[in-house]
Amino acid sequence: MLKIGMLTSGGDCQGLNAALRGVAKTLYNELGDKVTIYGIRDGYRGLIEGDYHEMLPEDFSDILTVGGTILGTSRQPFKEMRKTIEDSEETKLDKMLHTVKKAGFDCLVILGGNGTHKTANLLSMKGVNVVTLPKTIDNDLWGTELTFGFQSAIDIASTVIDSIHSTAFSHSRVFIVEVMGHKAGWLTLYAGIASGADVIVIPEIPYSAKKIAAAIEKRAKAGKRFSIIAVAEGAISQDEAKLSKKEFKAAREAMTYPSISYRIADELKELTGQEIRVTIPGHYQRGGAPCPADRVLTSRFGVAAAQLILQKKFGYMVALQDNHIVPVPLTEVAGKLKTVPPDGELVKQARALGLSMGD
Amino acid sequence: MLKIGMLTSGGDCQGLNAALRGVAKTLYNELGDKVTIYGIRDGYRGLIEGDYHEMLPEDFSDILTVGGTILGTSRQPFKEMRKTIEDSEETKLDKMLHTVKKAGFDCLVILGGNGTHKTANLLSMKGVNVVTLPKTIDNDLWGTELTFGFQSAIDIASTVIDSIHSTAFSHSRVFIVEVMGHKAGWLTLYAGIASGADVIVIPEIPYSAKKIAAAIEKRAKAGKRFSIIAVAEGAISQDEAKLSKKEFKAAREAMTYPSISYRIADELKELTGQEIRVTIPGHYQRGGAPCPADRVLTSRFGVAAAQLILQKKFGYMVALQDNHIVPVPLTEVAGKLKTVPPDGELVKQARALGLSMGD
Amino acid sequence: MLKIGMLTSGGDCQGLNAALRGVAKTLYNELGDKVTIYGIRDGYRGLIEGDYHEMLPEDFSDILTVGGTILGTSRQPFKEMRKTIEDSEETKLDKMLHTVKKAGFDCLVILGGNGTHKTANLLSMKGVNVVTLPKTIDNDLWGTELTFGFQSAIDIASTVIDSIHSTAFSHSRVFIVEVMGHKAGWLTLYAGIASGADVIVIPEIPYSAKKIAAAIEKRAKAGKRFSIIAVAEGAISQDEAKLSKKEFKAAREAMTYPSISYRIADELKELTGQEIRVTIPGHYQRGGAPCPADRVLTSRFGVAAAQLILQKKFGYMVALQDNHIVPVPLTEVAGKLKTVPPDGELVKQARALGLSMGD
Amino acid sequence: MLKIGMLTSGGDCQGLNAALRGVAKTLYNELGDKVTIYGIRDGYRGLIEGDYHEMLPEDFSDILTVGGTILGTSRQPFKEMRKTIEDSEETKLDKMLHTVKKAGFDCLVILGGNGTHKTANLLSMKGVNVVTLPKTIDNDLWGTELTFGFQSAIDIASTVIDSIHSTAFSHSRVFIVEVMGHKAGWLTLYAGIASGADVIVIPEIPYSAKKIAAAIEKRAKAGKRFSIIAVAEGAISQDEAKLSKKEFKAAREAMTYPSISYRIADELKELTGQEIRVTIPGHYQRGGAPCPADRVLTSRFGVAAAQLILQKKFGYMVALQDNHIVPVPLTEVAGKLKTVPPDGELVKQARALGLSMGD
């Protein structure tokens, strides 16, 4: 009897249930009743506290299109991931190892993003059999072209910008739509191109308010009375880019704006004399049903994760490379971020279309 | 030759183009080339400044599903609408009358909400032939069961709450979704019921943070680890409801929260010890394509408005009553607000379902 | 202890689960554990065969937006509903009465359309306590302005016609979209107006192929190279309208076309020389999640049905009249059809817009 | 002055306007008023008949999300494409060359699928400067991982199957949904996996009705009372696969079913004794707005096509390979089909999930 523990960790994301279903259906299809799957509740919390329960094949029925995660999730257990883990954190890790041992899990299947993968790698290095699936709407996991959730989030963010578009046009106004993405601008870049934004501001390309204002004014001169600016929540200015990490942190802590878009709105108002509106779809971008593309992707990831288990190939994340699903060692993934190359193909294509990157 | 001037005024709203099309198609269908339609740009601004242009039948093709307004819009021309209009405002009104006379408009077709209707009524009282169509996502225009835009906005607000639902469930969290509606809670009430919100807070029923907290805790005791609170942007607390208008205004000006939802979140955090998340879809609720129901409604309103013109019956707003389109005198509509009756059928039904109204 | 049996009968329809939830939540909210709800499987089949099971409050959680019915459904138990029921049918009715008695149901809550209501009325006349909810995408139930499912189906049918619109335009082609509705044209009429169809053919207004062809040619002369015809599946020609019921039945049985749209396509090809394309979305129109408007409507119907039970007011269907939920005696509803008045307001408005009704 | 002629050819497809916009915006952005773009009407028909007109930058505004094509389209000019072109066809080709010469087009930008590319290659071989973009919802163009339209069609086909899913479940029925794709099963395969179909039948893997029936019965035995079968319109049986091309053609011409799904439904009814329902969304799959993913893809293709023109690199189709946009010689593309490898990764993954491929 193979015993598999599954957990979903980190922020919400479309496709978690679809991915769980993919793993489970493949295992049941191959092993029948020779496998038992356990659901670990609320991510690593459940692993630390030994909160898990046996699941049945029917638990994975009818969840392909259901948003959220049937297992629950929680944020990262460790405040900061360092090479030297603190005492209290060591304790948490010990507790996880204890749960794995006590439950007799032959393998943990872990679905999560960057933080999750650091912990998954720690567990793997401690000898736990781990297979992971790359989950995040930010698409910023190293080693895979696509993470699941990303394509669903593009659909939502694009729909919001589309809608704002008609209002901006009717009112001859400048609108900022703030898109999720603290460290990586993938979602903003894709949604911005998809919905015809005029300016796209991403963390990887520090912005100049003057350059954004110039782009708006260039449009105004061409008779276009409105502009749409897609701003990633992790946007930073060119001045901020020159600061040390410490100085930057201090500067941001002193910032009174609820989020960066409001600051940019004020900067642009100063420069253009125009009122600038801000819309922030927020968590709306990460909830609800996965789009069909994510349902295919999660199904494929799920199959591949199950096959790694069947092949006793542990310590890997399943990844998409050149449209093939491949295993990537956790040691290569953990702690690495995949950000938008500022001179990459997609940014160049956006610029070729006449879009401003705010720089 | 009949000369018709059309304008769209106030905030953006789904269905403006569909409504313009309905009026135009009916007039062209009846009068052929014996009618000329003029588009007045940016609402009353265009009327004040004489900014209008002749339109052709093809201008009204293919706009049924297009968001925004092909005519542009602007906010109200008068800061406050009083019985005694100030000099500068009198001047604006004079300029409007001058444009109507100079252009030779036989009738103005005006699409707008509450503020718009006050001005439309002023024009009508000054002898201008006016027919209006009730436009607002807030559904707070007196005299009509439905305004156009409202049903489209319900679709969007409900979709947002649906999406947040899966995240709230997965994270065992309390979420506030702030829905548009400064003075009337229709949109919040409908979207809240449609998407299974647990608490609905509307301006017409002042809230008690303690009662909301109690509703959350009642759910928690029943094993439901999350709650969704739909809050209208015009929500007020029971304490605030006791203030004079002046005191209330002062209190709100002193409020440091970017919007009421953040204050409620803090109040609930205080009471429950839980982190409360806030999502504000904002202008997203009023942009984009009208839903099919609004396309039918605007078409019907458009036909009725055109028929009033053909019958030379001026000074009316077209309205929906008992599923029939009827004319309502502007004098009865102007300045009156249709708010949610706190003891009305729909609120009672929401309570019967076990929802809390936060009171 | 109050014992309630619930069943859903007839074709699939959006909002069945939402309506069940509305009834259940209201009963649980009012009675707590003093009510037990039983789910009867597959409509009247379960009632005939005594196939039912106790349900728990959590069974009604998270089903507000779920398509289909958690109870299953089946088509009508009686081949034809007559005043004199045949022996074999009498037996079925006896079996239903036996189940009600044996289970000790204090009331049956029945969700269904026309056929379902005939049987519900029979049960009521036999002394069973019955409360019903009006379910059908056809909106053809007598006594209520709206049935649930109708508004969701309008959304789908309109989306299909919208999509075909762009293809018809690009290819300069005439397209027929066949919309559900055997006896009533409500869905076709609403979806047709909502999506800007050029011709709308409904059962209540027999069509003339020549008149449809004339409408297409009128558009062509005006430079519009394409046309969209929305045809209800129950459309009949003016020649057929003259036939006796028996002759009509024979004529249709001899018809070789898979559905009426293909025949109309051939008739129009003959008359115009043009290839006419046919698209039939079929069952797609009645599946999937209810739209927000249907979720509000079903919630309100559910509350009202529960309140009738609490008031021991049996033998009624809950209905929408003038935007209020009211009870209508089953005796008044059973066997009566609500069809589109050929000279009603909506048809007149469609004609005023320049649409052809194919007559 | 650079003169560019653009045409869209073949069946309708989402993203045509977005792709035209991508090419145009890039050219205008780079060349300003040193480029003139001509729109050739209705595909090759306009090229044959010299029906084209100068376009302005504003013609490409606001079309990113608009379905269909602003240029119109038509089916292939040549009945069959052979190495030796018939006289009448040679004449057509001559006329095209004449139009190119007379208009002074420096380059033709051609958007289309398989048939279109054969003609584009002929033009290229005759010395015309040609750049093409791969358009088809079938995704069956050789040389590119993705064609535009494909992802939008997956969204629609998946939505239809999702909707049917709830009905199949509620009625305990077997449903066939017929998905577009005459020669390639990509769309059926992706939509089938995305929406949790139980059986997927594609042209590349001839089906056995017995095997499909066995899959349905296996599910029934496991307590699943319904099944969904996604069938590509080009599905063929294992018996048919043994026929010669001529025999197959004759057999199909003798087939009385309106489409293959109805035949499969009958075969399954025979084998299982169950009524099988068929839904055919048809042209709905290829109309309407492109999904965000297609808007990004078409924008990227558009930029790349414009850059080929700027580099005077003619005779290429722009293609997606390993997520990069690359040029592929027309000579390599023309006449070649990209079909689903029966033993490829995706089919294997579908099987691993427990899906039947009907074989």
PDB file of N, CA, C and O in Angstrom, chain A residues 10-12 41-42 67-69 72-73 159 163-164 166-167 169-171 175 225 279-281 283-284 287-288, chain B residues 10-12 41-42 67-69 72-73 159 163-164 166-167 169-171 175 225 279-281 283-284 287-288:
ATOM      1  N   GLY A  10       0.462  28.328   0.518  1.00  0.00           N
ATOM      2  CA  GLY A  10       0.618  29.676  -0.023  1.00  0.00           C
ATOM      3  C   GLY A  10      -0.700  30.307  -0.403  1.00  0.00           C
ATOM      4  O   GLY A  10      -1.763  29.799  -0.055  1.00  0.00           O
ATOM      5  N   GLY A  11      -0.621  31.429  -1.121  1.00  0.00           N
ATOM      6  CA  GLY A  11      -1.818  32.177  -1.503  1.00  0.00           C
ATOM      7  C   GLY A  11      -2.748  31.374  -2.398  1.00  0.00           C
ATOM      8  O   GLY A  11      -2.341  30.376  -2.991  1.00  0.00           O
ATOM      9  N   ASP A  12      -3.991  31.803  -2.501  1.00  0.00           N
ATOM     10  CA  ASP A  12      -4.952  31.096  -3.338  1.00  0.00           C
ATOM     11  C   ASP A  12      -4.541  31.209  -4.802  1.00  0.00           C
ATOM     12  O   ASP A  12      -3.791  32.111  -5.190  1.00  0.00           O
ATOM     13  N   ARG A  41      -4.293  19.225   5.927  1.00  0.00           N
ATOM     14  CA  ARG A  41      -5.094  20.458   5.942  1.00  0.00           C
ATOM     15  C   ARG A  41      -4.251  21.723   6.056  1.00  0.00           C
ATOM     16  O   ARG A  41      -3.306  21.779   6.832  1.00  0.00           O
ATOM     17  N   ASP A  42      -4.632  22.739   5.288  1.00  0.00           N
ATOM     18  CA  ASP A  42      -4.065  24.089   5.416  1.00  0.00           C
ATOM     19  C   ASP A  42      -2.560  24.116   5.225  1.00  0.00           C
ATOM     20  O   ASP A  42      -1.841  24.791   5.976  1.00  0.00           O
ATOM     21  N   GLY A  67     -12.918  26.486  -7.846  1.00  0.00           N
ATOM     22  CA  GLY A  67     -11.857  27.368  -7.370  1.00  0.00           C
ATOM     23  C   GLY A  67     -11.378  26.986  -5.981  1.00  0.00           C
ATOM     24  O   GLY A  67     -11.982  26.164  -5.294  1.00  0.00           O
ATOM     25  N   GLY A  68     -10.298  27.603  -5.546  1.00  0.00           N
ATOM     26  CA  GLY A  68      -9.762  27.351  -4.210  1.00  0.00           C
ATOM     27  C   GLY A  68      -9.133  25.975  -4.105  1.00  0.00           C
ATOM     28  O   GLY A  68      -8.713  25.384  -5.096  1.00  0.00           O
ATOM     29  N   THR A  69      -9.043  25.473  -2.884  1.00  0.00           N
ATOM     30  CA  THR A  69      -8.480  24.144  -2.659  1.00  0.00           C
ATOM     31  C   THR A  69      -9.285  23.404  -1.608  1.00  0.00           C
ATOM     32  O   THR A  69      -9.574  23.959  -0.543  1.00  0.00           O
ATOM     33  N   GLY A  72      -7.638  23.277   1.876  1.00  0.00           N
ATOM     34  CA  GLY A  72      -7.295  24.467   2.647  1.00  0.00           C
ATOM     35  C   GLY A  72      -5.829  24.812   2.436  1.00  0.00           C
ATOM     36  O   GLY A  72      -5.044  23.982   1.945  1.00  0.00           O
ATOM     37  N   THR A  73      -5.473  26.032   2.767  1.00  0.00           N
ATOM     38  CA  THR A  73      -4.084  26.438   2.587  1.00  0.00           C
ATOM     39  C   THR A  73      -3.721  27.442   3.674  1.00  0.00           C
ATOM     40  O   THR A  73      -4.568  27.928   4.402  1.00  0.00           O
ATOM     41  N   THR A 159      -9.775  41.045 -18.418  1.00  0.00           N
ATOM     42  CA  THR A 159     -11.190  41.404 -18.431  1.00  0.00           C
ATOM     43  C   THR A 159     -11.410  42.711 -17.682  1.00  0.00           C
ATOM     44  O   THR A 159     -12.185  43.570 -18.114  1.00  0.00           O
ATOM     45  N   SER A 163     -12.711  46.250 -19.361  1.00  0.00           N
ATOM     46  CA  SER A 163     -13.878  46.966 -18.864  1.00  0.00           C
ATOM     47  C   SER A 163     -13.537  48.425 -18.574  1.00  0.00           C
ATOM     48  O   SER A 163     -14.286  49.340 -18.919  1.00  0.00           O
ATOM     49  N   ILE A 164     -12.388  48.627 -17.949  1.00  0.00           N
ATOM     50  CA  ILE A 164     -11.940  49.992 -17.637  1.00  0.00           C
ATOM     51  C   ILE A 164     -11.720  50.787 -18.922  1.00  0.00           C
ATOM     52  O   ILE A 164     -11.933  52.000 -18.975  1.00  0.00           O
ATOM     53  N   SER A 166     -13.424  50.920 -21.665  1.00  0.00           N
ATOM     54  CA  SER A 166     -14.593  51.635 -22.192  1.00  0.00           C
ATOM     55  C   SER A 166     -14.891  52.869 -21.349  1.00  0.00           C
ATOM     56  O   SER A 166     -15.305  53.901 -21.868  1.00  0.00           O
ATOM     57  N   THR A 167     -14.654  52.773 -20.047  1.00  0.00           N
ATOM     58  CA  THR A 167     -14.890  53.925 -19.178  1.00  0.00           C
ATOM     59  C   THR A 167     -13.858  55.022 -19.436  1.00  0.00           C
ATOM     60  O   THR A 167     -14.196  56.205 -19.523  1.00  0.00           O
ATOM     61  N   PHE A 169     -12.260  55.580 -22.144  1.00  0.00           N
ATOM     62  CA  PHE A 169     -12.596  56.177 -23.431  1.00  0.00           C
ATOM     63  C   PHE A 169     -13.752  57.167 -23.289  1.00  0.00           C
ATOM     64  O   PHE A 169     -13.692  58.303 -23.781  1.00  0.00           O
ATOM     65  N   SER A 170     -14.815  56.744 -22.599  1.00  0.00           N
ATOM     66  CA  SER A 170     -16.011  57.582 -22.502  1.00  0.00           C
ATOM     67  C   SER A 170     -15.753  58.860 -21.725  1.00  0.00           C
ATOM     68  O   SER A 170     -16.328  59.903 -22.011  1.00  0.00           O
ATOM     69  N   HIS A 171     -14.907  58.764 -20.729  1.00  0.00           N
ATOM     70  CA  HIS A 171     -14.655  59.917 -19.873  1.00  0.00           C
ATOM     71  C   HIS A 171     -13.385  60.679 -20.246  1.00  0.00           C
ATOM     72  O   HIS A 171     -13.029  61.624 -19.553  1.00  0.00           O
ATOM     73  N   PHE A 175      -6.517  55.992 -16.597  1.00  0.00           N
ATOM     74  CA  PHE A 175      -6.777  55.005 -15.550  1.00  0.00           C
ATOM     75  C   PHE A 175      -5.533  54.160 -15.300  1.00  0.00           C
ATOM     76  O   PHE A 175      -4.845  53.761 -16.238  1.00  0.00           O
ATOM     77  N   ARG A 225      -7.838  60.637 -26.326  1.00  0.00           N
ATOM     78  CA  ARG A 225      -8.123  61.399 -25.120  1.00  0.00           C
ATOM     79  C   ARG A 225      -8.038  60.583 -23.833  1.00  0.00           C
ATOM     80  O   ARG A 225      -8.368  61.066 -22.774  1.00  0.00           O
ATOM     81  N   THR A 279      -7.829  51.555 -10.215  1.00  0.00           N
ATOM     82  CA  THR A 279      -8.663  50.375  -9.929  1.00  0.00           C
ATOM     83  C   THR A 279      -7.755  49.209  -9.560  1.00  0.00           C
ATOM     84  O   THR A 279      -6.767  48.955 -10.241  1.00  0.00           O
ATOM     85  N   ILE A 280      -8.116  48.525  -8.467  1.00  0.00           N
ATOM     86  CA  ILE A 280      -7.270  47.433  -7.967  1.00  0.00           C
ATOM     87  C   ILE A 280      -8.116  46.179  -7.783  1.00  0.00           C
ATOM     88  O   ILE A 280      -8.794  46.023  -6.770  1.00  0.00           O
ATOM     89  N   PRO A 281      -8.105  45.291  -8.753  1.00  0.00           N
ATOM     90  CA  PRO A 281      -8.953  44.091  -8.617  1.00  0.00           C
ATOM     91  C   PRO A 281      -8.517  43.156  -7.481  1.00  0.00           C
ATOM     92  O   PRO A 281      -9.304  42.339  -7.021  1.00  0.00           O
ATOM     93  N   HIS A 283      -7.517  40.458  -4.820  1.00  0.00           N
ATOM     94  CA  HIS A 283      -7.639  39.004  -4.715  1.00  0.00           C
ATOM     95  C   HIS A 283      -8.556  38.397  -5.775  1.00  0.00           C
ATOM     96  O   HIS A 283      -8.538  37.187  -5.976  1.00  0.00           O
ATOM     97  N   TYR A 284      -9.374  39.235  -6.390  1.00  0.00           N
ATOM     98  CA  TYR A 284     -10.245  38.740  -7.467  1.00  0.00           C
ATOM     99  C   TYR A 284      -9.421  37.990  -8.520  1.00  0.00           C
ATOM    100  O   TYR A 284      -9.900  37.055  -9.145  1.00  0.00           O
ATOM    101  N   GLY A 287      -8.827  34.019  -7.456  1.00  0.00           N
ATOM    102  CA  GLY A 287      -9.891  33.116  -7.033  1.00  0.00           C
ATOM    103  C   GLY A 287     -10.689  32.586  -8.199  1.00  0.00           C
ATOM    104  O   GLY A 287     -10.486  32.954  -9.352  1.00  0.00           O
ATOM    105  N   GLY A 288     -11.595  31.709  -7.892  1.00  0.00           N
ATOM    106  CA  GLY A 288     -12.536  31.212  -8.891  1.00  0.00           C
ATOM    107  C   GLY A 288     -12.006  30.081  -9.729  1.00  0.00           C
ATOM    108  O   GLY A 288     -10.916  29.545  -9.496  1.00  0.00           O
TER     109      GLY A 288
ATOM    110  N   GLY B  10     -22.908  61.940 -16.876  1.00  0.00           N
ATOM    111  CA  GLY B  10     -22.633  61.282 -15.603  1.00  0.00           C
ATOM    112  C   GLY B  10     -21.626  60.158 -15.747  1.00  0.00           C
ATOM    113  O   GLY B  10     -20.954  60.037 -16.771  1.00  0.00           O
ATOM    114  N   GLY B  11     -21.501  59.351 -14.712  1.00  0.00           N
ATOM    115  CA  GLY B  11     -20.505  58.274 -14.687  1.00  0.00           C
ATOM    116  C   GLY B  11     -20.770  57.241 -15.756  1.00  0.00           C
ATOM    117  O   GLY B  11     -21.861  57.155 -16.306  1.00  0.00           O
ATOM    118  N   ASP B  12     -19.754  56.447 -16.042  1.00  0.00           N
ATOM    119  CA  ASP B  12     -19.901  55.413 -17.069  1.00  0.00           C
ATOM    120  C   ASP B  12     -20.908  54.363 -16.596  1.00  0.00           C
ATOM    121  O   ASP B  12     -21.175  54.218 -15.399  1.00  0.00           O
ATOM    122  N   ARG B  41     -21.308  66.113 -27.606  1.00  0.00           N
ATOM    123  CA  ARG B  41     -20.135  65.472 -27.009  1.00  0.00           C
ATOM    124  C   ARG B  41     -20.020  65.714 -25.510  1.00  0.00           C
ATOM    125  O   ARG B  41     -20.226  66.824 -25.025  1.00  0.00           O
ATOM    126  N   ASP B  42     -19.663  64.647 -24.793  1.00  0.00           N
ATOM    127  CA  ASP B  42     -19.313  64.732 -23.369  1.00  0.00           C
ATOM    128  C   ASP B  42     -20.432  65.308 -22.504  1.00  0.00           C
ATOM    129  O   ASP B  42     -20.182  66.149 -21.621  1.00  0.00           O
ATOM    130  N   GLY B  67     -19.184  48.665 -24.751  1.00  0.00           N
ATOM    131  CA  GLY B  67     -19.216  49.397 -23.493  1.00  0.00           C
ATOM    132  C   GLY B  67     -18.982  50.891 -23.683  1.00  0.00           C
ATOM    133  O   GLY B  67     -18.613  51.338 -24.779  1.00  0.00           O
ATOM    134  N   GLY B  68     -19.179  51.664 -22.626  1.00  0.00           N
ATOM    135  CA  GLY B  68     -18.951  53.105 -22.688  1.00  0.00           C
ATOM    136  C   GLY B  68     -20.007  53.808 -23.520  1.00  0.00           C
ATOM    137  O   GLY B  68     -21.106  53.299 -23.714  1.00  0.00           O
ATOM    138  N   THR B  69     -19.658  54.989 -24.012  1.00  0.00           N
ATOM    139  CA  THR B  69     -20.585  55.750 -24.854  1.00  0.00           C
ATOM    140  C   THR B  69     -19.841  56.384 -26.007  1.00  0.00           C
ATOM    141  O   THR B  69     -18.800  57.023 -25.800  1.00  0.00           O
ATOM    142  N   GLY B  72     -19.176  60.153 -25.583  1.00  0.00           N
ATOM    143  CA  GLY B  72     -18.402  60.704 -24.470  1.00  0.00           C
ATOM    144  C   GLY B  72     -19.344  61.180 -23.384  1.00  0.00           C
ATOM    145  O   GLY B  72     -20.554  61.338 -23.601  1.00  0.00           O
ATOM    146  N   THR B  73     -18.792  61.384 -22.200  1.00  0.00           N
ATOM    147  CA  THR B  73     -19.636  61.837 -21.096  1.00  0.00           C
ATOM    148  C   THR B  73     -18.809  62.721 -20.186  1.00  0.00           C
ATOM    149  O   THR B  73     -17.582  62.796 -20.305  1.00  0.00           O
ATOM    150  N   THR B 159     -19.737  38.170  -9.805  1.00  0.00           N
ATOM    151  CA  THR B 159     -18.598  37.380 -10.260  1.00  0.00           C
ATOM    152  C   THR B 159     -17.392  37.611  -9.361  1.00  0.00           C
ATOM    153  O   THR B 159     -16.663  36.673  -9.032  1.00  0.00           O
ATOM    154  N   SER B 163     -15.630  34.781  -6.927  1.00  0.00           N
ATOM    155  CA  SER B 163     -14.204  34.458  -7.004  1.00  0.00           C
ATOM    156  C   SER B 163     -13.560  34.560  -5.625  1.00  0.00           C
ATOM    157  O   SER B 163     -12.768  33.698  -5.223  1.00  0.00           O
ATOM    158  N   ILE B 164     -13.904  35.598  -4.896  1.00  0.00           N
ATOM    159  CA  ILE B 164     -13.356  35.791  -3.552  1.00  0.00           C
ATOM    160  C   ILE B 164     -13.802  34.635  -2.643  1.00  0.00           C
ATOM    161  O   ILE B 164     -13.074  34.226  -1.732  1.00  0.00           O
ATOM    162  N   SER B 166     -14.047  31.462  -3.162  1.00  0.00           N
ATOM    163  CA  SER B 166     -13.177  30.282  -3.139  1.00  0.00           C
ATOM    164  C   SER B 166     -11.907  30.559  -2.349  1.00  0.00           C
ATOM    165  O   SER B 166     -11.386  29.695  -1.659  1.00  0.00           O
ATOM    166  N   THR B 167     -11.429  31.803  -2.435  1.00  0.00           N
ATOM    167  CA  THR B 167     -10.226  32.160  -1.688  1.00  0.00           C
ATOM    168  C   THR B 167     -10.518  32.220  -0.192  1.00  0.00           C
ATOM    169  O   THR B 167      -9.735  31.727   0.629  1.00  0.00           O
ATOM    170  N   PHE B 169     -12.780  30.620   1.420  1.00  0.00           N
ATOM    171  CA  PHE B 169     -12.936  29.237   1.864  1.00  0.00           C
ATOM    172  C   PHE B 169     -11.572  28.569   2.061  1.00  0.00           C
ATOM    173  O   PHE B 169     -11.314  27.941   3.090  1.00  0.00           O
ATOM    174  N   SER B 170     -10.703  28.694   1.061  1.00  0.00           N
ATOM    175  CA  SER B 170      -9.420  28.002   1.108  1.00  0.00           C
ATOM    176  C   SER B 170      -8.542  28.501   2.247  1.00  0.00           C
ATOM    177  O   SER B 170      -7.779  27.745   2.834  1.00  0.00           O
ATOM    178  N   HIS B 171      -8.632  29.784   2.521  1.00  0.00           N
ATOM    179  CA  HIS B 171      -7.765  30.378   3.535  1.00  0.00           C
ATOM    180  C   HIS B 171      -8.447  30.531   4.887  1.00  0.00           C
ATOM    181  O   HIS B 171      -7.854  31.094   5.805  1.00  0.00           O
ATOM    182  N   PHE B 175     -13.512  38.058   4.288  1.00  0.00           N
ATOM    183  CA  PHE B 175     -13.263  39.019   3.212  1.00  0.00           C
ATOM    184  C   PHE B 175     -14.384  40.042   3.146  1.00  0.00           C
ATOM    185  O   PHE B 175     -15.563  39.683   3.259  1.00  0.00           O
ATOM    186  N   ARG B 225     -15.491  28.220   8.440  1.00  0.00           N
ATOM    187  CA  ARG B 225     -14.281  28.929   8.809  1.00  0.00           C
ATOM    188  C   ARG B 225     -14.058  30.235   8.047  1.00  0.00           C
ATOM    189  O   ARG B 225     -13.021  30.854   8.174  1.00  0.00           O
ATOM    190  N   THR B 279     -11.413  43.721  -0.781  1.00  0.00           N
ATOM    191  CA  THR B 279     -11.278  43.805  -2.240  1.00  0.00           C
ATOM    192  C   THR B 279     -12.281  44.826  -2.762  1.00  0.00           C
ATOM    193  O   THR B 279     -13.440  44.808  -2.385  1.00  0.00           O
ATOM    194  N   ILE B 280     -11.785  45.710  -3.639  1.00  0.00           N
ATOM    195  CA  ILE B 280     -12.638  46.788  -4.155  1.00  0.00           C
ATOM    196  C   ILE B 280     -12.590  46.794  -5.684  1.00  0.00           C
ATOM    197  O   ILE B 280     -11.662  47.342  -6.271  1.00  0.00           O
ATOM    198  N   PRO B 281     -13.570  46.185  -6.323  1.00  0.00           N
ATOM    199  CA  PRO B 281     -13.518  46.145  -7.793  1.00  0.00           C
ATOM    200  C   PRO B 281     -13.692  47.510  -8.463  1.00  0.00           C
ATOM    201  O   PRO B 281     -13.302  47.690  -9.619  1.00  0.00           O
ATOM    202  N   HIS B 283     -14.265  50.845 -10.452  1.00  0.00           N
ATOM    203  CA  HIS B 283     -14.851  51.179 -11.750  1.00  0.00           C
ATOM    204  C   HIS B 283     -15.094  49.966 -12.638  1.00  0.00           C
ATOM    205  O   HIS B 283     -15.823  50.066 -13.626  1.00  0.00           O
ATOM    206  N   TYR B 284     -14.467  48.868 -12.311  1.00  0.00           N
ATOM    207  CA  TYR B 284     -14.694  47.638 -13.084  1.00  0.00           C
ATOM    208  C   TYR B 284     -16.184  47.324 -13.167  1.00  0.00           C
ATOM    209  O   TYR B 284     -16.674  46.759 -14.130  1.00  0.00           O
ATOM    210  N   GLY B 287     -18.007  49.374 -16.278  1.00  0.00           N
ATOM    211  CA  GLY B 287     -17.507  49.413 -17.643  1.00  0.00           C
ATOM    212  C   GLY B 287     -17.848  48.150 -18.406  1.00  0.00           C
ATOM    213  O   GLY B 287     -18.398  47.204 -17.868  1.00  0.00           O
ATOM    214  N   GLY B 288     -17.497  48.142 -19.656  1.00  0.00           N
ATOM    215  CA  GLY B 288     -17.644  46.946 -20.474  1.00  0.00           C
ATOM    216  C   GLY B 288     -19.021  46.764 -21.063  1.00  0.00           C
ATOM    217  O   GLY B 288     -19.890  47.636 -20.947  1.00  0.00           O
TER     218      GLY B 288
END
